[in-house]
Amino acid sequence: MNNNQKPRCLLKANAIKQLPEQTVCHPLNPNSEISGVSLSEQVGMQRIGFHLVKIPPGKESFIYHSHEFEEEFVYILSGRGIAEIDGVEFEVTTGDFMGFPTPSVGHHLKNPFDENLVYVMGGERREMEIADFPHLKKRMFRNRKQAQITDWDKLEDF
């Protein structure tokens, strides 16, 4: 392989800058708006997600949640935000790292400031996951690509 060819596993900085951003919003949070690119998908990774994302001013990441099986992390590249972790709010800024081993405590990011909050987020992509949304008292079950959600008071012991 010569220097002009690159393996699929290498994504050069100029190519990353050219990738079209996607914007996603969490269906249970009307203030959710997160834009960015999935670098892991660009190189064919299936078991780990690695995403370069931003939250615009006045918006939030997804929704306060916890994971049963999938570990997750966040590393702040620029800007400031408010991280709610296990029910307590902390200001986070450039260089701060958050890691959520499983079963994880609840966590969520908001950007009440006047500049973009830019960060890398990543984690596992297991075939099955259970996530709780404690503020809404709901639980999500995901098996492969299909997900269902229910209220906590509708769960029954088996």
mmCIF file of C-alpha atoms in Angstrom:
data_model
loop_
_atom_site.group_PDB
_atom_site.id
_atom_site.type_symbol
_atom_site.label_atom_id
_atom_site.label_comp_id
_atom_site.label_asym_id
_atom_site.label_seq_id
_atom_site.Cartn_x
_atom_site.Cartn_y
_atom_site.Cartn_z
ATOM 1 C CA MET A 1 0.000 0.000 0.000
ATOM 2 C CA ASN A 2 1.466 3.362 -0.937
ATOM 3 C CA ASN A 3 1.000 6.640 0.922
ATOM 4 C CA ASN A 4 -1.867 7.761 -1.357
ATOM 5 C CA GLN A 5 -3.996 4.765 -0.437
ATOM 6 C CA LYS A 6 -5.547 4.520 2.972
ATOM 7 C CA PRO A 7 -7.092 1.585 4.761
ATOM 8 C CA ARG A 8 -10.793 1.752 5.618
ATOM 9 C CA CYS A 9 -9.801 1.897 9.281
ATOM 10 C CA LEU A 10 -8.148 5.324 8.823
ATOM 11 C CA LEU A 11 -10.361 8.392 8.725
ATOM 12 C CA LYS A 12 -8.254 11.485 8.015
ATOM 13 C CA ALA A 13 -9.068 14.838 9.641
ATOM 14 C CA ASN A 14 -9.980 16.442 6.301
ATOM 15 C CA ALA A 15 -12.426 13.611 5.567
ATOM 16 C CA ILE A 16 -14.018 14.010 9.005
ATOM 17 C CA LYS A 17 -14.568 17.730 8.338
ATOM 18 C CA GLN A 18 -16.385 16.825 5.096
ATOM 19 C CA LEU A 19 -18.823 14.382 6.710
ATOM 20 C CA PRO A 20 -22.420 15.612 6.776
ATOM 21 C CA GLU A 21 -23.732 16.137 10.281
ATOM 22 C CA GLN A 22 -26.875 14.398 11.414
ATOM 23 C CA THR A 23 -29.191 15.926 14.000
ATOM 24 C CA VAL A 24 -31.136 13.714 16.368
ATOM 25 C CA CYS A 25 -33.649 14.484 19.091
ATOM 26 C CA HIS A 26 -34.896 12.207 21.843
ATOM 27 C CA PRO A 27 -38.628 11.504 21.365
ATOM 28 C CA LEU A 28 -39.311 11.918 25.110
ATOM 29 C CA ASN A 29 -37.535 15.292 25.450
ATOM 30 C CA PRO A 30 -38.751 18.217 23.312
ATOM 31 C CA ASN A 31 -35.606 20.208 24.239
ATOM 32 C CA SER A 32 -33.239 17.491 22.978
ATOM 33 C CA GLU A 33 -31.050 18.391 20.001
ATOM 34 C CA ILE A 34 -27.664 16.874 19.280
ATOM 35 C CA SER A 35 -25.754 17.115 15.988
ATOM 36 C CA GLY A 36 -22.634 15.380 14.808
ATOM 37 C CA VAL A 37 -21.011 12.444 13.088
ATOM 38 C CA SER A 38 -20.464 8.822 14.024
ATOM 39 C CA LEU A 39 -16.784 8.170 13.396
ATOM 40 C CA SER A 40 -17.089 4.514 14.379
ATOM 41 C CA GLU A 41 -19.720 3.878 11.688
ATOM 42 C CA GLN A 42 -17.476 5.472 9.052
ATOM 43 C CA VAL A 43 -14.836 2.793 9.635
ATOM 44 C CA GLY A 44 -17.276 -0.103 9.975
ATOM 45 C CA MET A 45 -17.206 -0.601 13.750
ATOM 46 C CA GLN A 46 -20.276 -2.426 15.041
ATOM 47 C CA ARG A 47 -19.712 -3.135 18.744
ATOM 48 C CA ILE A 48 -18.491 0.293 19.879
ATOM 49 C CA GLY A 49 -19.918 3.708 19.070
ATOM 50 C CA PHE A 50 -17.602 6.740 18.907
ATOM 51 C CA HIS A 51 -19.297 10.019 18.005
ATOM 52 C CA LEU A 52 -18.157 13.630 17.589
ATOM 53 C CA VAL A 53 -21.175 15.709 18.600
ATOM 54 C CA LYS A 54 -22.365 19.114 19.754
ATOM 55 C CA ILE A 55 -25.289 20.511 21.694
ATOM 56 C CA PRO A 56 -26.286 24.030 20.614
ATOM 57 C CA PRO A 57 -26.983 26.743 23.196
ATOM 58 C CA GLY A 58 -30.225 26.241 25.095
ATOM 59 C CA LYS A 59 -30.559 22.561 24.138
ATOM 60 C CA GLU A 60 -29.986 19.202 25.848
ATOM 61 C CA SER A 61 -28.395 15.909 24.820
ATOM 62 C CA PHE A 62 -31.101 13.283 25.123
ATOM 63 C CA ILE A 63 -32.862 12.688 28.417
ATOM 64 C CA TYR A 64 -31.789 11.785 31.958
ATOM 65 C CA HIS A 65 -31.205 8.027 31.763
ATOM 66 C CA SER A 66 -29.228 5.066 33.055
ATOM 67 C CA HIS A 67 -27.978 1.908 31.340
ATOM 68 C CA GLU A 68 -28.153 -1.666 32.549
ATOM 69 C CA PHE A 69 -25.626 -3.207 30.123
ATOM 70 C CA GLU A 70 -23.946 -0.637 27.846
ATOM 71 C CA GLU A 71 -21.052 1.354 29.261
ATOM 72 C CA GLU A 72 -20.790 4.921 28.004
ATOM 73 C CA PHE A 73 -18.338 7.854 28.167
ATOM 74 C CA VAL A 74 -18.157 11.572 27.370
ATOM 75 C CA TYR A 75 -15.067 13.768 26.860
ATOM 76 C CA ILE A 76 -15.631 17.528 26.525
ATOM 77 C CA LEU A 77 -13.665 19.133 23.658
ATOM 78 C CA SER A 78 -14.969 22.709 23.948
ATOM 79 C CA GLY A 79 -17.679 24.772 25.562
ATOM 80 C CA ARG A 80 -19.425 24.352 28.884
ATOM 81 C CA GLY A 81 -22.425 22.368 29.989
ATOM 82 C CA ILE A 82 -24.335 21.082 32.968
ATOM 83 C CA ALA A 83 -24.062 17.352 33.631
ATOM 84 C CA GLU A 84 -26.674 15.773 35.846
ATOM 85 C CA ILE A 85 -25.067 12.676 37.360
ATOM 86 C CA ASP A 86 -26.959 10.543 39.868
ATOM 87 C CA GLY A 87 -29.360 13.415 40.563
ATOM 88 C CA VAL A 88 -26.662 16.074 41.167
ATOM 89 C CA GLU A 89 -25.749 18.832 38.691
ATOM 90 C CA PHE A 90 -22.113 19.688 37.882
ATOM 91 C CA GLU A 91 -20.694 22.260 35.490
ATOM 92 C CA VAL A 92 -18.434 20.563 32.929
ATOM 93 C CA THR A 93 -15.972 22.152 30.529
ATOM 94 C CA THR A 94 -13.090 21.510 28.122
ATOM 95 C CA GLY A 95 -11.014 18.490 29.143
ATOM 96 C CA ASP A 96 -13.568 16.982 31.541
ATOM 97 C CA PHE A 97 -14.295 13.259 31.235
ATOM 98 C CA MET A 98 -17.315 11.268 32.394
ATOM 99 C CA GLY A 99 -17.470 7.473 32.366
ATOM 100 C CA PHE A 100 -20.515 5.382 33.200
ATOM 101 C CA PRO A 101 -19.779 1.740 34.080
ATOM 102 C CA THR A 102 -22.806 -0.515 34.275
ATOM 103 C CA PRO A 103 -25.219 -0.687 35.799
ATOM 104 C CA SER A 104 -24.851 3.070 35.475
ATOM 105 C CA VAL A 105 -26.144 5.948 37.516
ATOM 106 C CA GLY A 106 -28.492 8.353 35.783
ATOM 107 C CA HIS A 107 -26.831 10.963 33.587
ATOM 108 C CA HIS A 108 -27.682 13.758 31.162
ATOM 109 C CA LEU A 109 -26.057 16.837 29.559
ATOM 110 C CA LYS A 110 -27.556 20.295 29.027
ATOM 111 C CA ASN A 111 -26.144 23.416 27.418
ATOM 112 C CA PRO A 112 -27.608 26.550 29.041
ATOM 113 C CA PHE A 113 -24.640 28.630 27.839
ATOM 114 C CA ASP A 114 -24.221 30.752 24.698
ATOM 115 C CA GLU A 115 -21.721 28.597 22.768
ATOM 116 C CA ASN A 116 -21.828 25.052 21.407
ATOM 117 C CA LEU A 117 -20.935 22.237 23.795
ATOM 118 C CA VAL A 118 -18.684 19.960 21.701
ATOM 119 C CA TYR A 119 -17.659 16.512 22.886
ATOM 120 C CA VAL A 120 -16.815 12.946 22.030
ATOM 121 C CA MET A 121 -19.254 10.359 23.295
ATOM 122 C CA GLY A 122 -19.023 6.656 22.940
ATOM 123 C CA GLY A 123 -19.900 3.329 24.339
ATOM 124 C CA GLU A 124 -20.892 -0.222 23.763
ATOM 125 C CA ARG A 125 -23.489 -1.356 21.227
ATOM 126 C CA ARG A 126 -24.872 -4.561 22.620
ATOM 127 C CA GLU A 127 -27.670 -6.494 20.978
ATOM 128 C CA MET A 128 -29.796 -6.036 24.073
ATOM 129 C CA GLU A 129 -30.085 -3.076 26.444
ATOM 130 C CA ILE A 130 -32.339 -1.908 29.230
ATOM 131 C CA ALA A 131 -32.376 1.812 30.001
ATOM 132 C CA ASP A 132 -34.302 3.650 32.682
ATOM 133 C CA PHE A 133 -35.613 7.217 32.457
ATOM 134 C CA PRO A 134 -35.943 7.979 36.190
ATOM 135 C CA HIS A 135 -37.497 11.456 35.889
ATOM 136 C CA LEU A 136 -40.262 10.001 33.700
ATOM 137 C CA LYS A 137 -40.478 6.682 35.583
ATOM 138 C CA LYS A 138 -40.160 4.743 32.323
ATOM 139 C CA ARG A 139 -38.047 1.792 31.165
ATOM 140 C CA MET A 140 -36.871 0.987 27.640
ATOM 141 C CA PHE A 141 -36.118 -2.526 26.424
ATOM 142 C CA ARG A 142 -34.098 -2.840 23.211
ATOM 143 C CA ASN A 143 -33.444 -6.109 21.391
ATOM 144 C CA ARG A 144 -31.258 -5.566 18.336
ATOM 145 C CA LYS A 145 -32.874 -2.629 16.518
ATOM 146 C CA GLN A 146 -36.351 -2.905 18.072
ATOM 147 C CA ALA A 147 -37.198 -0.977 21.257
ATOM 148 C CA GLN A 148 -40.210 -0.821 23.537
ATOM 149 C CA ILE A 149 -40.901 1.500 26.447
ATOM 150 C CA THR A 150 -43.204 1.121 29.419
ATOM 151 C CA ASP A 151 -44.096 2.902 32.635
ATOM 152 C CA TRP A 152 -42.456 1.592 35.798
ATOM 153 C CA ASP A 153 -45.845 0.993 37.421
ATOM 154 C CA LYS A 154 -46.791 -1.387 34.581
ATOM 155 C CA LEU A 155 -43.812 -3.692 35.179
ATOM 156 C CA GLU A 156 -44.675 -7.024 36.763
ATOM 157 C CA ASP A 157 -42.428 -9.545 38.458
ATOM 158 C CA PHE A 158 -42.047 -12.800 36.553
#
